[in-house]
Amino acid sequence: MSTRAPFVFEPNSAPVPASERAGRIADPAFGRVFTDHMAMVRWSDDKGWHDAKITARTTLTVDPATAVLHYAQEIFEGLKAYRHDDGSIALFRPAANAARFRDSARRMAMPELPDDLFIGSIEALVKADADWFPSVEGGSLYLRPFMIASEVFLGVKPAGEYLFMVLASSAGSYWKGGVRPVSLWVSHDYSRAAPGGTGAAKCGGNYATSLVAQQEAIRRGCDQVVFLDATERRWIEELGGMNIFFVFEDGSIQTPPLTGTILPGITRDSILQMARDAGLTVREELYSIDQWRADAESGRLTESFACGTAAVVTPIGKVAGPDYAFTIGTGGTGQTTQRFLDALTAVQRGRAPDPHNWLHPIA
Ligand code: PLP
Ligand code: COI
C-alpha cells in the first residue's frame, strides 16, 4: 500500500458519553484512562503494510500461540499531544519517536514502519479523540504506539506477521500527587542492559527485566531504581523509564553518553539542546556512582534530575545503595531542574518560542 494512503475511519458507534468522559478526564493520573478509538496497521511478508484504520478501541483476540506471547518480539514508543491555550493541538517531536521506533524494529528483527504511517496514525487518532484532552492543568494526551509479532507459530524466528497499533490515554502527572523530588535505589545486583544487548531499543523485554529491581527499590523505601553498567557495575546508566542528568556547582550539566546500553531519550536530547542554546557547558560523559556520592557530599554536585516523556523533568532528592545513602543538594527541587522543567513545558505547551521546530501542529 502507498504509505500516504489515508486511514480508514470506523467511528466508535458507542463512545463514552460526554458526562462520563468529563469525570474520567478531570484528574486522569497516568495510564488508566483510554479514549474511544485506536489506530491499527497490519504487516505481512506477502502484503507489506496494509489495512490501516482508526477504529473503536476494543479488546484484541489473539491465538495463544501468537509469537509475541512467547518470545516477546515487541517494541513501543511514548509521546504526548498538547492542547495549547488557543485551542490548537501539537505533538512534540514525533519524527524523533518515528525514527527511534524504526531503530527499535531493526534491533528486534521487525519490519520498519515508514515515518509517514507512524505520524499519520497518531495524527488521525488524536483528531478522532480530541475531546479526550484532560481538563487538569499540566494534562496531555499520551500516545502509545506499539508493534507485536502476530504470527501464530511456536518456532523461534522473526515473525512473518505484525500488528502496529496506537492507543491514546488522557494523562495528568506520572507521579501520584504531582512532581516532587524522588528517591533512588542504586541496583548493584541487577543490570538493565549489557553491551550488544537491547538497552538502546524500546522493547517491552527491557521493562520486564527492570521490574524486580524496581520492586527491590520500593522494598528499600525508594521510589525508583537507577541502574549501573553491566560490565564494571560502576557507571550510572539510567532509571527504569527515564534518563538522568547531573548539575554541578560551576553551572555545567552532565548526562551518560549513548553507548548502546541506554535509551536515547528525546527529552534527554531536548534538554541537551536547550542547555547548549543557553550557553551552558554540557558533557555527555560516564559518571560513576562513587563520584556521584563524593560530589554530592562535597557540594561540587548541586542537583540531579530524571527525565522522560511520561515523567517530564523530575528532581532527585535522595540516593541509597546497600551500605550508603546521600542527599542531593537540600533534597528539594534545585533551580536548574526547575528551569529545565519550566522551559521544556513552555515549549511543549506553545507558551515559548520553538526555535528548533519541535512542535508538530495537528490541523
Ligand atoms: N529511558 C527509558 C528506559 C525510558 O523508558 C524512557 C521513556 O521513554 C526514557 C529513558 C526517556 O525517553 P523519552 O525522553 O524519549 O521519553
Ligand atoms: C515514557 O516516558 O513514555 C515511557 O515510556 C516511560 C514509561 C511510562 C515506560
Tab-separated table of C-alpha atoms and ligand atoms in Angstrom:
chain	number	residue	atom	x	y	z
A	1	MET	CA	0.000	0.000	0.000
A	2	SER	CA	1.082	3.559	-0.519
A	3	THR	CA	2.265	4.825	2.806
A	4	ARG	CA	0.323	8.001	2.007
A	5	ALA	CA	-2.984	6.087	1.833
A	6	PRO	CA	-5.440	7.652	4.275
A	7	PHE	CA	-6.531	5.701	7.297
A	8	VAL	CA	-9.969	4.177	7.002
A	9	PHE	CA	-12.046	5.724	9.786
A	10	GLU	CA	-14.514	3.427	11.511
A	11	PRO	CA	-16.128	5.648	14.158
A	12	ASN	CA	-16.927	4.134	17.537
A	13	SER	CA	-20.697	3.556	17.492
A	14	ALA	CA	-20.873	3.600	21.298
A	15	PRO	CA	-18.407	6.253	22.508
A	16	VAL	CA	-18.156	7.072	26.199
A	17	PRO	CA	-20.982	9.549	26.972
A	18	ALA	CA	-19.767	13.162	27.376
A	19	SER	CA	-20.800	13.366	31.044
A	20	GLU	CA	-18.861	10.213	31.907
A	21	ARG	CA	-15.862	11.331	29.835
A	22	ALA	CA	-15.784	14.625	31.763
A	23	GLY	CA	-15.402	12.663	35.002
A	24	ARG	CA	-12.665	10.437	33.599
A	25	ILE	CA	-10.548	13.293	32.215
A	26	ALA	CA	-10.891	15.570	35.246
A	27	ASP	CA	-7.924	14.003	37.066
A	28	PRO	CA	-6.703	11.079	34.988
A	29	ALA	CA	-3.239	10.443	36.569
A	30	PHE	CA	-1.235	8.168	34.208
A	31	GLY	CA	-2.040	5.165	32.061
A	32	ARG	CA	-5.575	4.175	33.018
A	33	VAL	CA	-7.935	6.430	31.056
A	34	PHE	CA	-8.233	5.489	27.379
A	35	THR	CA	-10.023	7.217	24.527
A	36	ASP	CA	-12.769	5.917	22.210
A	37	HIS	CA	-10.528	4.882	19.304
A	38	MET	CA	-7.235	3.227	18.413
A	39	ALA	CA	-5.067	3.019	15.299
A	40	MET	CA	-4.158	-0.301	13.662
A	41	VAL	CA	-1.937	-1.234	10.732
A	42	ARG	CA	-1.012	-4.793	9.763
A	43	TRP	CA	2.133	-6.134	8.140
A	44	SER	CA	2.728	-9.482	6.489
A	45	ASP	CA	5.529	-10.973	4.437
A	46	ASP	CA	3.414	-11.032	1.299
A	47	LYS	CA	1.423	-7.769	1.601
A	48	GLY	CA	3.767	-5.456	3.481
A	49	TRP	CA	1.926	-2.693	5.387
A	50	HIS	CA	-1.846	-2.856	4.849
A	51	ASP	CA	-5.284	-2.371	6.444
A	52	ALA	CA	-4.544	0.994	8.089
A	53	LYS	CA	-7.507	2.105	10.152
A	54	ILE	CA	-8.759	4.133	13.068
A	55	THR	CA	-11.379	2.050	14.796
A	56	ALA	CA	-13.282	1.699	18.060
A	57	ARG	CA	-10.991	0.836	20.950
A	58	THR	CA	-11.703	-2.730	21.928
A	59	THR	CA	-10.092	-5.926	23.156
A	60	LEU	CA	-7.798	-7.989	20.942
A	61	THR	CA	-8.498	-11.627	20.291
A	62	VAL	CA	-5.216	-13.486	19.990
A	63	ASP	CA	-4.408	-17.116	19.464
A	64	PRO	CA	-2.469	-18.475	22.474
A	65	ALA	CA	0.357	-19.452	20.118
A	66	THR	CA	0.838	-15.868	18.896
A	67	ALA	CA	4.600	-15.313	18.720
A	68	VAL	CA	4.756	-12.193	20.916
A	69	LEU	CA	3.268	-14.092	23.857
A	70	HIS	CA	6.206	-16.494	23.812
A	71	TYR	CA	9.293	-14.713	22.514
A	72	ALA	CA	8.488	-11.075	23.319
A	73	GLN	CA	9.058	-9.639	19.863
A	74	GLU	CA	7.514	-6.290	20.813
A	75	ILE	CA	8.504	-2.626	20.675
A	76	PHE	CA	6.773	0.563	21.761
A	77	GLU	CA	7.010	4.342	21.893
A	78	GLY	CA	5.658	7.079	24.129
A	79	LEU	CA	4.897	10.670	23.115
A	80	LYS	CA	2.420	13.363	24.008
A	81	ALA	CA	-0.044	15.669	22.284
A	82	TYR	CA	-0.718	19.034	23.941
A	83	ARG	CA	-3.733	21.296	23.674
A	84	HIS	CA	-2.449	24.894	23.559
A	85	ASP	CA	-4.103	27.945	25.107
A	86	ASP	CA	-5.535	28.949	21.703
A	87	GLY	CA	-7.244	25.554	21.340
A	88	SER	CA	-4.778	24.181	18.758
A	89	ILE	CA	-3.138	20.772	19.211
A	90	ALA	CA	0.521	19.877	18.729
A	91	LEU	CA	2.703	16.790	19.061
A	92	PHE	CA	6.225	17.132	20.481
A	93	ARG	CA	8.986	15.808	18.175
A	94	PRO	CA	7.019	12.882	16.688
A	95	ALA	CA	9.618	12.443	13.924
A	96	ALA	CA	12.163	11.559	16.616
A	97	ASN	CA	9.836	8.887	18.005
A	98	ALA	CA	9.226	7.551	14.479
A	99	ALA	CA	12.987	7.262	13.895
A	100	ARG	CA	13.561	5.570	17.256
A	101	PHE	CA	10.696	3.159	16.500
A	102	ARG	CA	12.485	2.146	13.281
A	103	ASP	CA	15.741	1.702	15.210
A	104	SER	CA	13.967	-0.488	17.779
A	105	ALA	CA	12.325	-2.508	14.982
A	106	ARG	CA	15.694	-3.216	13.346
A	107	ARG	CA	17.181	-4.399	16.627
A	108	MET	CA	14.258	-6.763	17.177
A	109	ALA	CA	14.263	-8.107	13.582
A	110	MET	CA	10.877	-6.489	12.914
A	111	PRO	CA	9.765	-4.570	9.801
A	112	GLU	CA	10.378	-0.817	9.870
A	113	LEU	CA	7.208	1.248	9.848
A	114	PRO	CA	7.550	4.223	7.455
A	115	ASP	CA	7.584	7.542	9.317
A	116	ASP	CA	4.521	8.872	7.500
A	117	LEU	CA	2.477	5.881	8.676
A	118	PHE	CA	3.768	6.316	12.240
A	119	ILE	CA	2.980	10.040	12.337
A	120	GLY	CA	-0.164	9.711	10.181
A	121	SER	CA	-1.693	7.143	12.528
A	122	ILE	CA	-1.080	9.379	15.510
A	123	GLU	CA	-2.471	12.467	13.785
A	124	ALA	CA	-5.621	10.600	12.749
A	125	LEU	CA	-6.148	9.153	16.233
A	126	VAL	CA	-5.623	12.475	18.001
A	127	LYS	CA	-8.092	14.158	15.637
A	128	ALA	CA	-10.674	11.429	16.291
A	129	ASP	CA	-10.260	11.695	20.079
A	130	ALA	CA	-9.602	15.427	20.501
A	131	ASP	CA	-12.321	15.601	23.182
A	132	TRP	CA	-10.194	13.476	25.499
A	133	PHE	CA	-7.584	16.085	26.478
A	134	PRO	CA	-7.606	16.211	30.280
A	135	SER	CA	-9.119	19.263	31.861
A	136	VAL	CA	-6.459	19.236	34.622
A	137	GLU	CA	-3.577	21.768	34.400
A	138	GLY	CA	-0.473	20.048	33.013
A	139	GLY	CA	-2.547	17.403	31.257
A	140	SER	CA	-1.850	15.890	27.845
A	141	LEU	CA	-2.874	13.067	25.575
A	142	TYR	CA	-0.248	10.329	25.962
A	143	LEU	CA	0.185	8.299	22.780
A	144	ARG	CA	1.404	4.721	22.951
A	145	PRO	CA	2.410	3.323	19.540
A	146	PHE	CA	3.495	-0.319	19.711
A	147	MET	CA	4.108	-3.304	17.455
A	148	ILE	CA	3.750	-7.005	18.190
A	149	ALA	CA	4.678	-10.206	16.371
A	150	SER	CA	1.208	-11.528	15.499
A	151	GLU	CA	2.094	-14.689	13.602
A	152	VAL	CA	0.735	-17.894	15.146
A	153	PHE	CA	3.828	-20.096	15.292
A	154	LEU	CA	5.995	-21.540	18.041
A	155	GLY	CA	9.224	-21.684	16.059
A	156	VAL	CA	11.892	-19.226	17.177
A	157	LYS	CA	12.335	-16.881	14.217
A	158	PRO	CA	11.330	-13.351	13.233
A	159	ALA	CA	7.559	-13.480	12.722
A	160	GLY	CA	6.014	-13.220	9.281
A	161	GLU	CA	3.114	-11.049	10.523
A	162	TYR	CA	2.983	-7.971	12.725
A	163	LEU	CA	0.360	-5.683	14.190
A	164	PHE	CA	1.122	-1.987	14.760
A	165	MET	CA	-1.265	-0.071	16.995
A	166	VAL	CA	-1.576	3.282	18.723
A	167	LEU	CA	-3.502	3.874	21.936
A	168	ALA	CA	-4.331	7.324	23.296
A	169	SER	CA	-4.602	7.933	27.008
A	170	SER	CA	-5.630	11.044	28.930
A	171	ALA	CA	-2.710	11.804	31.209
A	172	GLY	CA	-2.049	14.016	34.194
A	173	SER	CA	1.141	13.633	36.234
A	174	TYR	CA	3.086	10.363	36.077
A	175	TRP	CA	3.615	10.752	39.824
A	176	LYS	CA	0.864	10.385	42.395
A	177	GLY	CA	0.339	13.868	43.813
A	178	GLY	CA	2.381	15.634	41.069
A	179	VAL	CA	6.079	16.387	40.640
A	180	ARG	CA	8.146	16.138	43.829
A	181	PRO	CA	11.732	15.007	44.464
A	182	VAL	CA	12.082	11.227	44.147
A	183	SER	CA	14.463	8.895	45.946
A	184	LEU	CA	16.565	6.376	44.012
A	185	TRP	CA	17.808	2.907	44.878
A	186	VAL	CA	21.089	2.045	43.141
A	187	SER	CA	20.874	-1.542	41.938
A	188	HIS	CA	24.232	-3.269	42.412
A	189	ASP	CA	22.841	-6.750	41.743
A	190	TYR	CA	20.619	-6.397	38.693
A	191	SER	CA	21.616	-4.789	35.416
A	192	ARG	CA	19.219	-3.441	32.823
A	193	ALA	CA	21.273	-3.794	29.665
A	194	ALA	CA	24.571	-5.255	28.520
A	195	PRO	CA	26.878	-4.303	25.635
A	196	GLY	CA	25.413	-5.843	22.497
A	197	GLY	CA	22.017	-6.206	24.171
A	198	THR	CA	18.789	-4.290	23.697
A	199	GLY	CA	19.294	-1.357	26.088
A	200	ALA	CA	19.005	1.267	23.343
A	201	ALA	CA	15.840	-0.293	21.901
A	202	LYS	CA	12.433	0.466	23.339
A	203	CYS	CA	11.324	-3.159	23.644
A	204	GLY	CA	8.980	-4.500	26.284
A	205	GLY	CA	11.547	-7.040	27.472
A	206	ASN	CA	13.753	-4.256	28.876
A	207	TYR	CA	10.908	-3.229	31.155
A	208	ALA	CA	10.092	-6.797	32.199
A	209	THR	CA	13.662	-7.313	33.397
A	210	SER	CA	13.694	-3.983	35.263
A	211	LEU	CA	10.705	-4.833	37.452
A	212	VAL	CA	12.435	-6.994	40.027
A	213	ALA	CA	14.984	-4.217	40.583
A	214	GLN	CA	12.169	-1.663	40.850
A	215	GLN	CA	10.454	-3.952	43.365
A	216	GLU	CA	13.652	-4.009	45.396
A	217	ALA	CA	13.816	-0.194	45.265
A	218	ILE	CA	10.312	0.028	46.736
A	219	ARG	CA	11.163	-2.560	49.396
A	220	ARG	CA	14.172	-0.418	50.356
A	221	GLY	CA	11.919	2.603	50.779
A	222	CYS	CA	12.877	4.325	47.492
A	223	ASP	CA	10.691	5.493	44.611
A	224	GLN	CA	12.722	4.348	41.614
A	225	VAL	CA	15.701	2.187	40.700
A	226	VAL	CA	18.803	3.511	38.945
A	227	PHE	CA	20.940	1.031	37.009
A	228	LEU	CA	24.723	0.767	36.705
A	229	ASP	CA	26.582	-0.568	33.672
A	230	ALA	CA	26.641	-4.364	33.409
A	231	THR	CA	30.405	-4.724	32.869
A	232	GLU	CA	32.091	-2.719	35.628
A	233	ARG	CA	28.993	-2.041	37.750
A	234	ARG	CA	30.285	1.469	38.312
A	235	TRP	CA	28.908	3.799	35.693
A	236	ILE	CA	25.455	5.286	36.131
A	237	GLU	CA	23.189	4.467	33.211
A	238	GLU	CA	19.520	5.389	33.649
A	239	LEU	CA	16.332	4.644	35.547
A	240	GLY	CA	13.779	2.014	34.528
A	241	GLY	CA	11.896	4.551	32.384
A	242	MET	CA	13.895	7.802	32.487
A	243	ASN	CA	17.321	9.233	31.627
A	244	ILE	CA	19.396	11.032	34.251
A	245	PHE	CA	21.202	14.394	34.465
A	246	PHE	CA	23.717	15.851	36.923
A	247	VAL	CA	24.111	19.573	37.669
A	248	PHE	CA	27.341	20.995	39.077
A	249	GLU	CA	28.285	23.956	41.249
A	250	ASP	CA	30.024	25.620	38.272
A	251	GLY	CA	26.728	25.570	36.314
A	252	SER	CA	27.711	22.725	33.959
A	253	ILE	CA	25.486	19.722	33.336
A	254	GLN	CA	26.329	16.120	32.528
A	255	THR	CA	24.486	13.015	31.367
A	256	PRO	CA	25.664	9.497	30.486
A	257	PRO	CA	26.695	9.080	26.822
A	258	LEU	CA	24.742	6.972	24.322
A	259	THR	CA	26.959	3.906	24.303
A	260	GLY	CA	24.236	1.494	23.220
A	261	THR	CA	23.063	0.399	26.649
A	262	ILE	CA	20.720	3.301	27.469
A	263	LEU	CA	17.653	4.581	25.695
A	264	PRO	CA	18.386	7.665	23.555
A	265	GLY	CA	15.693	9.755	25.221
A	266	ILE	CA	14.030	12.536	23.262
A	267	THR	CA	13.601	14.544	26.458
A	268	ARG	CA	17.325	13.996	27.138
A	269	ASP	CA	18.171	15.281	23.661
A	270	SER	CA	15.845	18.286	24.061
A	271	ILE	CA	17.407	19.235	27.402
A	272	LEU	CA	20.922	18.955	25.945
A	273	GLN	CA	19.873	21.257	23.094
A	274	MET	CA	18.213	23.779	25.413
A	275	ALA	CA	21.290	23.768	27.672
A	276	ARG	CA	23.585	24.401	24.688
A	277	ASP	CA	21.245	27.148	23.454
A	278	ALA	CA	21.532	28.762	26.902
A	279	GLY	CA	25.343	28.612	26.710
A	280	LEU	CA	25.769	26.047	29.483
A	281	THR	CA	28.720	23.669	29.480
A	282	VAL	CA	27.330	20.240	28.617
A	283	ARG	CA	29.079	16.887	28.957
A	284	GLU	CA	27.919	13.506	27.677
A	285	GLU	CA	30.354	11.504	29.765
A	286	LEU	CA	30.431	8.500	32.059
A	287	TYR	CA	29.866	9.285	35.737
A	288	SER	CA	30.486	6.710	38.449
A	289	ILE	CA	28.369	6.009	41.488
A	290	ASP	CA	31.381	6.700	43.747
A	291	GLN	CA	31.974	10.075	42.103
A	292	TRP	CA	28.279	10.967	42.351
A	293	ARG	CA	28.348	10.268	46.055
A	294	ALA	CA	31.633	12.134	46.626
A	295	ASP	CA	30.450	15.147	44.598
A	296	ALA	CA	27.093	15.278	46.392
A	297	GLU	CA	28.879	15.166	49.740
A	298	SER	CA	31.454	17.819	48.810
A	299	GLY	CA	28.896	20.140	47.256
A	300	ARG	CA	30.511	20.009	43.794
A	301	LEU	CA	27.283	18.451	42.566
A	302	THR	CA	24.258	20.546	43.392
A	303	GLU	CA	21.327	18.863	41.618
A	304	SER	CA	20.291	15.717	39.774
A	305	PHE	CA	17.154	15.032	37.826
A	306	ALA	CA	15.458	12.315	35.821
A	307	CYS	CA	13.684	12.991	32.535
A	308	GLY	CA	11.368	11.343	30.052
A	309	THR	CA	8.120	11.843	28.194
A	310	ALA	CA	5.947	10.479	30.975
A	311	ALA	CA	7.956	11.877	33.897
A	312	VAL	CA	8.971	15.157	32.123
A	313	VAL	CA	11.684	16.555	34.476
A	314	THR	CA	11.698	15.061	37.968
A	315	PRO	CA	14.124	16.153	40.705
A	316	ILE	CA	16.148	13.506	42.539
A	317	GLY	CA	16.265	14.164	46.284
A	318	LYS	CA	17.990	11.162	47.800
A	319	VAL	CA	20.075	8.211	46.647
A	320	ALA	CA	20.667	4.961	48.521
A	321	GLY	CA	22.589	1.737	47.935
A	322	PRO	CA	23.224	-1.385	50.022
A	323	ASP	CA	25.542	0.360	52.513
A	324	TYR	CA	25.329	4.073	51.762
A	325	ALA	CA	22.873	6.916	51.364
A	326	PHE	CA	23.308	10.529	50.312
A	327	THR	CA	21.204	13.605	49.717
A	328	ILE	CA	21.365	15.722	46.567
A	329	GLY	CA	21.676	19.417	47.459
A	330	THR	CA	19.000	20.214	50.003
A	331	GLY	CA	16.910	17.218	48.939
A	332	GLY	CA	14.421	19.557	47.288
A	333	THR	CA	13.928	20.817	43.721
A	334	GLY	CA	17.015	22.671	42.512
A	335	GLN	CA	16.918	25.884	40.479
A	336	THR	CA	18.368	24.398	37.306
A	337	THR	CA	15.997	21.426	37.450
A	338	GLN	CA	13.050	23.790	37.839
A	339	ARG	CA	14.335	25.951	34.963
A	340	PHE	CA	14.535	22.949	32.613
A	341	LEU	CA	11.088	21.748	33.687
A	342	ASP	CA	9.601	25.191	33.081
A	343	ALA	CA	11.447	25.788	29.798
A	344	LEU	CA	10.571	22.404	28.332
A	345	THR	CA	6.915	22.511	29.295
A	346	ALA	CA	6.643	26.094	27.980
A	347	VAL	CA	7.789	24.943	24.520
A	348	GLN	CA	5.574	21.850	24.608
A	349	ARG	CA	2.544	23.916	25.577
A	350	GLY	CA	3.160	26.607	22.965
A	351	ARG	CA	3.940	29.250	25.578
A	352	ALA	CA	7.537	29.894	24.457
A	353	PRO	CA	9.354	30.236	21.133
A	354	ASP	CA	10.122	26.932	19.393
A	355	PRO	CA	13.446	27.651	17.611
A	356	HIS	CA	14.058	24.010	16.642
A	357	ASN	CA	10.547	23.367	15.260
A	358	TRP	CA	9.900	20.641	17.799
A	359	LEU	CA	6.150	21.204	17.726
A	360	HIS	CA	4.174	19.354	15.078
A	361	PRO	CA	0.770	21.032	14.727
A	362	ILE	CA	-2.266	18.868	14.128
A	363	ALA	CA	-4.766	20.707	11.987
B	1	PLP	N1	14.855	5.673	29.375
B	1	PLP	C1	13.920	4.713	29.371
B	1	PLP	C2	14.299	3.340	29.771
B	1	PLP	C3	12.585	5.051	29.001
B	1	PLP	O1	11.633	4.127	29.007
B	1	PLP	C4	12.287	6.378	28.653
B	1	PLP	C5	10.929	6.754	28.287
B	1	PLP	O2	10.532	6.660	27.177
B	1	PLP	C6	13.317	7.320	28.644
B	1	PLP	C7	14.588	6.936	29.020
B	1	PLP	C8	13.069	8.711	28.210
B	1	PLP	O3	12.847	8.769	26.834
B	1	PLP	P1	11.971	9.939	26.185
B	1	PLP	O4	12.509	11.197	26.709
B	1	PLP	O5	12.162	9.767	24.738
B	1	PLP	O6	10.570	9.689	26.635
B	2	COI	C1	7.633	7.283	28.527
B	2	COI	O1	8.091	8.197	29.175
B	2	COI	O2	6.908	7.437	27.529
B	2	COI	C2	7.953	5.925	28.890
B	2	COI	O3	7.910	5.093	28.034
B	2	COI	C3	8.301	5.615	30.282
B	2	COI	C4	7.420	4.573	30.876
B	2	COI	C5	5.999	5.004	31.033
B	2	COI	C6	7.576	3.258	30.194
